PDB file of C-alpha atoms in Angstrom:
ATOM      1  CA  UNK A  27      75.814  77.753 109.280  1.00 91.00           C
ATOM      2  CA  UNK A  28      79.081  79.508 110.779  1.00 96.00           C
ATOM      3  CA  UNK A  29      82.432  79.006 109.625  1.00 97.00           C
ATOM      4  CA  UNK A  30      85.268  80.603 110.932  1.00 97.00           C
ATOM      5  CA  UNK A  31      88.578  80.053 108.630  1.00 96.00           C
ATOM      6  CA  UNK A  32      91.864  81.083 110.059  1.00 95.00           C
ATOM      7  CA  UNK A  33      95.631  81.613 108.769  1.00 95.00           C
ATOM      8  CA  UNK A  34      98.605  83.128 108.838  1.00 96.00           C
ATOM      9  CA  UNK A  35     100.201  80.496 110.676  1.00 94.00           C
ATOM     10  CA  UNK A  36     103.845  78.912 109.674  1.00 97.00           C
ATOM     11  CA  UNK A  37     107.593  78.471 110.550  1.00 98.00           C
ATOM     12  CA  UNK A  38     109.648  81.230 112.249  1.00 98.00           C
ATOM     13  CA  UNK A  39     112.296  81.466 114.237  1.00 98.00           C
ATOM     14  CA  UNK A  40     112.801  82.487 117.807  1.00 98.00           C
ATOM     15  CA  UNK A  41     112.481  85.669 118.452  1.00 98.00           C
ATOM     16  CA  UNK A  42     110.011  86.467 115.099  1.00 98.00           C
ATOM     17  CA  UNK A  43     106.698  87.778 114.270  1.00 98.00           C
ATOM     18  CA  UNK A  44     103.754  85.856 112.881  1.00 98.00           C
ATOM     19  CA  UNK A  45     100.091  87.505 112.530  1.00 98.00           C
ATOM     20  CA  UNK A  46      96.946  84.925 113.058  1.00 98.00           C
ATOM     21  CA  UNK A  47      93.940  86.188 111.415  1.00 98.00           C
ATOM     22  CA  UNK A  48      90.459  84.806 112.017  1.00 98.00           C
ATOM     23  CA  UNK A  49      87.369  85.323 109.699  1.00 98.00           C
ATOM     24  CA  UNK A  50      83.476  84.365 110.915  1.00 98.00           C
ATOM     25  CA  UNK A  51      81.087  84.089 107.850  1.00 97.00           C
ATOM     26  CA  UNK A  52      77.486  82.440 107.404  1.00 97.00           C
ATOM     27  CA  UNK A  53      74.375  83.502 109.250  1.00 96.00           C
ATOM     28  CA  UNK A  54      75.675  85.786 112.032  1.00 97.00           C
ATOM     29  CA  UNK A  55      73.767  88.179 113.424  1.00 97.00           C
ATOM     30  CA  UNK A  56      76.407  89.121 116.660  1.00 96.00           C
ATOM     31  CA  UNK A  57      79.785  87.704 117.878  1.00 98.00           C
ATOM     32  CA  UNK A  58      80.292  88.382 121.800  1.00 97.00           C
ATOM     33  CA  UNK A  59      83.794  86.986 122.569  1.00 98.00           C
ATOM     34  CA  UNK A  60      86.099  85.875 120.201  1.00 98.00           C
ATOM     35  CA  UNK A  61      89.538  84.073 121.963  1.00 98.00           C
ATOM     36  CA  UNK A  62      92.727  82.142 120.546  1.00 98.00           C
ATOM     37  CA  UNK A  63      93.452  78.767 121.824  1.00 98.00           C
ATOM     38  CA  UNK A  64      96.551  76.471 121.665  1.00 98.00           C
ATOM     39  CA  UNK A  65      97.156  73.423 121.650  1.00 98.00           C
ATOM     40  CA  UNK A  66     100.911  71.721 121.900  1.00 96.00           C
ATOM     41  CA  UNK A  67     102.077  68.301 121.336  1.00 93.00           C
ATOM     42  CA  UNK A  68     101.716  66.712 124.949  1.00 93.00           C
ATOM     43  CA  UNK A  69      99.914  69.680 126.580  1.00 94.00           C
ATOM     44  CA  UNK A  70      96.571  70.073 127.101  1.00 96.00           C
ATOM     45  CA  UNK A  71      94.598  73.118 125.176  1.00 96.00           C
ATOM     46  CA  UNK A  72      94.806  76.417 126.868  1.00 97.00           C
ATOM     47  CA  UNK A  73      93.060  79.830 125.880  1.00 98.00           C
ATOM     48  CA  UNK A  74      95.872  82.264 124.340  1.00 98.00           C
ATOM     49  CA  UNK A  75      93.799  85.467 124.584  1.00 98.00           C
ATOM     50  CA  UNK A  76      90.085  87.034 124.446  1.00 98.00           C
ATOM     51  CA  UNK A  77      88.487  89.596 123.300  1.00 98.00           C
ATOM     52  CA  UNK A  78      84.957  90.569 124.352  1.00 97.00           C
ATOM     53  CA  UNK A  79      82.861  92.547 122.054  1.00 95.00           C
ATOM     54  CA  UNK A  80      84.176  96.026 123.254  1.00 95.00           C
ATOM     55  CA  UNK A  81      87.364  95.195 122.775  1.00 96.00           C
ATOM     56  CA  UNK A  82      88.077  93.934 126.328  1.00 98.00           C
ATOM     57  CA  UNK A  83      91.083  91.595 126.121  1.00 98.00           C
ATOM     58  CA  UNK A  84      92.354  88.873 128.703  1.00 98.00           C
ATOM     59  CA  UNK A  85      95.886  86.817 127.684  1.00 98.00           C
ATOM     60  CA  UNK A  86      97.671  83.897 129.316  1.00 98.00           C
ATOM     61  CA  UNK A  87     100.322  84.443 131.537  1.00 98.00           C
ATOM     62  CA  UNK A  88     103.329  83.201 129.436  1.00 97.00           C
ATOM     63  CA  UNK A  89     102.255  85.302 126.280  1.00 98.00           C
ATOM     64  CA  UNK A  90     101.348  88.699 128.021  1.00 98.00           C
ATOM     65  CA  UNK A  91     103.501  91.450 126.177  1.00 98.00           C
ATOM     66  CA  UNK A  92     104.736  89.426 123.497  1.00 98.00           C
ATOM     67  CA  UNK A  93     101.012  88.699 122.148  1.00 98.00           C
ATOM     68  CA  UNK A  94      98.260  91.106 120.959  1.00 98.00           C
ATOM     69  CA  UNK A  95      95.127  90.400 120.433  1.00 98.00           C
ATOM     70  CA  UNK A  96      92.453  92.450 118.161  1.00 98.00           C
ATOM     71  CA  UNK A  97      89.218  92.642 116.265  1.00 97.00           C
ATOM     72  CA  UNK A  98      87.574  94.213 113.358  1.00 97.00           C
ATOM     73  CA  UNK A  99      84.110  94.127 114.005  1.00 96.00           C
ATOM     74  CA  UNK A 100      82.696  95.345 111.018  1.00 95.00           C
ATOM     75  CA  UNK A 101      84.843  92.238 109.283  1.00 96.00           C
ATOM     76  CA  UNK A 102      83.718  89.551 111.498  1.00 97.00           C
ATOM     77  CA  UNK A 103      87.570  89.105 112.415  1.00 98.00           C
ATOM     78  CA  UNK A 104      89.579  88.568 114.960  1.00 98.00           C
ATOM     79  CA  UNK A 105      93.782  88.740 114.927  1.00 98.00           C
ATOM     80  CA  UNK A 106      96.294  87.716 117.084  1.00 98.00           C
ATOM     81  CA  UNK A 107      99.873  89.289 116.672  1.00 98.00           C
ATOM     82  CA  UNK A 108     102.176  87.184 117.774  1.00 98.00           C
ATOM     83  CA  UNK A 109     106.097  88.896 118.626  1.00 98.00           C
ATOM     84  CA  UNK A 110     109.053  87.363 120.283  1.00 98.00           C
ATOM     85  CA  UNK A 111     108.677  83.662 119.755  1.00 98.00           C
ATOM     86  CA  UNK A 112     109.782  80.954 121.362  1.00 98.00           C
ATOM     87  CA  UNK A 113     110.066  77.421 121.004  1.00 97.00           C
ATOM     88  CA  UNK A 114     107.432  76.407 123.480  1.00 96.00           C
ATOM     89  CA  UNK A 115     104.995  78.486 121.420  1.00 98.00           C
ATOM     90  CA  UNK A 116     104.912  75.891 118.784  1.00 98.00           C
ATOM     91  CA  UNK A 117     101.355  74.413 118.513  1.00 98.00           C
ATOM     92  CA  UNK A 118      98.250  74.244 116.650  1.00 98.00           C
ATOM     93  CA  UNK A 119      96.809  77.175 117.272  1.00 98.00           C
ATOM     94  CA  UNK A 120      92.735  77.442 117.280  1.00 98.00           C
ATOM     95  CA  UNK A 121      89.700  80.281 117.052  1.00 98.00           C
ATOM     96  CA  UNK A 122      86.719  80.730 118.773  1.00 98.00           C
ATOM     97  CA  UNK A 123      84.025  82.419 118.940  1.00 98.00           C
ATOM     98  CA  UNK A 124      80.711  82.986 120.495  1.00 98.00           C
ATOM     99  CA  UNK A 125      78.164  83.134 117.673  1.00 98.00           C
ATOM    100  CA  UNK A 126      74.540  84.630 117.704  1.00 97.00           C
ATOM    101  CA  UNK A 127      72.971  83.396 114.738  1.00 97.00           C
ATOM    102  CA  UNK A 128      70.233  85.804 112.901  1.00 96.00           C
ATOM    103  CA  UNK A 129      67.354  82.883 113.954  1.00 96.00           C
ATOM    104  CA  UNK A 130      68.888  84.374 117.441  1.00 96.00           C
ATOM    105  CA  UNK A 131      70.567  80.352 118.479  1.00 96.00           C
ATOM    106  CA  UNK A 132      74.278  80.684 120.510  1.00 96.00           C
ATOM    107  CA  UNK A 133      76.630  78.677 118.430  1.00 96.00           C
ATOM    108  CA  UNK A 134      80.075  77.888 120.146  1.00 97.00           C
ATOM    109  CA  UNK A 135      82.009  78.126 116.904  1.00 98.00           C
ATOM    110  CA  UNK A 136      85.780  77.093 115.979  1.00 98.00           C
ATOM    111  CA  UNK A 137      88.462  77.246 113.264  1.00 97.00           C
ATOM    112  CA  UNK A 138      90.253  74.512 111.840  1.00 96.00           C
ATOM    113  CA  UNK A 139      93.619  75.433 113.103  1.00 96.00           C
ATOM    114  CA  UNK A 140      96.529  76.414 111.686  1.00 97.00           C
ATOM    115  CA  UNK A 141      99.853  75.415 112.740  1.00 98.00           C
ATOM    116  CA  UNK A 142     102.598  77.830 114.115  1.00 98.00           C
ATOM    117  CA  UNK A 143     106.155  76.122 115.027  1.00 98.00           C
ATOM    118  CA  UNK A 144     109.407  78.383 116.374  1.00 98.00           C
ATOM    119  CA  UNK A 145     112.128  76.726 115.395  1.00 98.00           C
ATOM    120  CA  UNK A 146     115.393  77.445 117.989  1.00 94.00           C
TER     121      UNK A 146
END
């Protein structure tokens, strides 16, 4: 079994900083990509940002410079910075990642979510 437990999510206001954090425990052998969704009241999910195993990152348009994200490999962990809120950044906010198990099976793994809401 994988688990992947998340926090650091909460109420800010525009313009503040909140810090995701993401940890992967259980029987992992490898994690390639690990990625933030989102997922807003009347929107559909979207991917945040991803990180590939070498630290290759991709983000969505509307977060690119405000948003970082990062990994600590040896931790099984994944963050995502988060700077210069806004409203519309208010969702639940989800991780993923892409799981090799040690019996070697892919498991498509994700948080619970944590909610993040910017108050204006």
């Amino acid at each position: 079994q994988v688990q992947l437990v998340e926090s650091g999510g909460g109420l800010v206001q525009a313009g503040g900083s909140l810090r995701l954090s993401c940890a992967a425990s259980g029987t992992i052998f490898s994690i390639n990509a690990m990625g933030w969704y989102r997922h807003g009241a009347g929107k559909q999910r979207e991917l945040v940002a991803s990180i590939t195993s070498g630290g290759t990152t991709t983000y969505e348009d509307s977060v690119k410079g405000r948003f970082t994200i990062s990994r600590d490999n040896a931790k099984n962990t994944v963050y995502l910075q988060m700077n210069s809120l806004k409203p519309e950044d208010t969702a639940v906010y989800y991780c993923n990642a892409d799981v090799i198990t040690v019996t070697r099976l892919r498991r498509d793994t994700w948080g619970q979510g944590t909610q993040v809401t910017v108050s204006s």
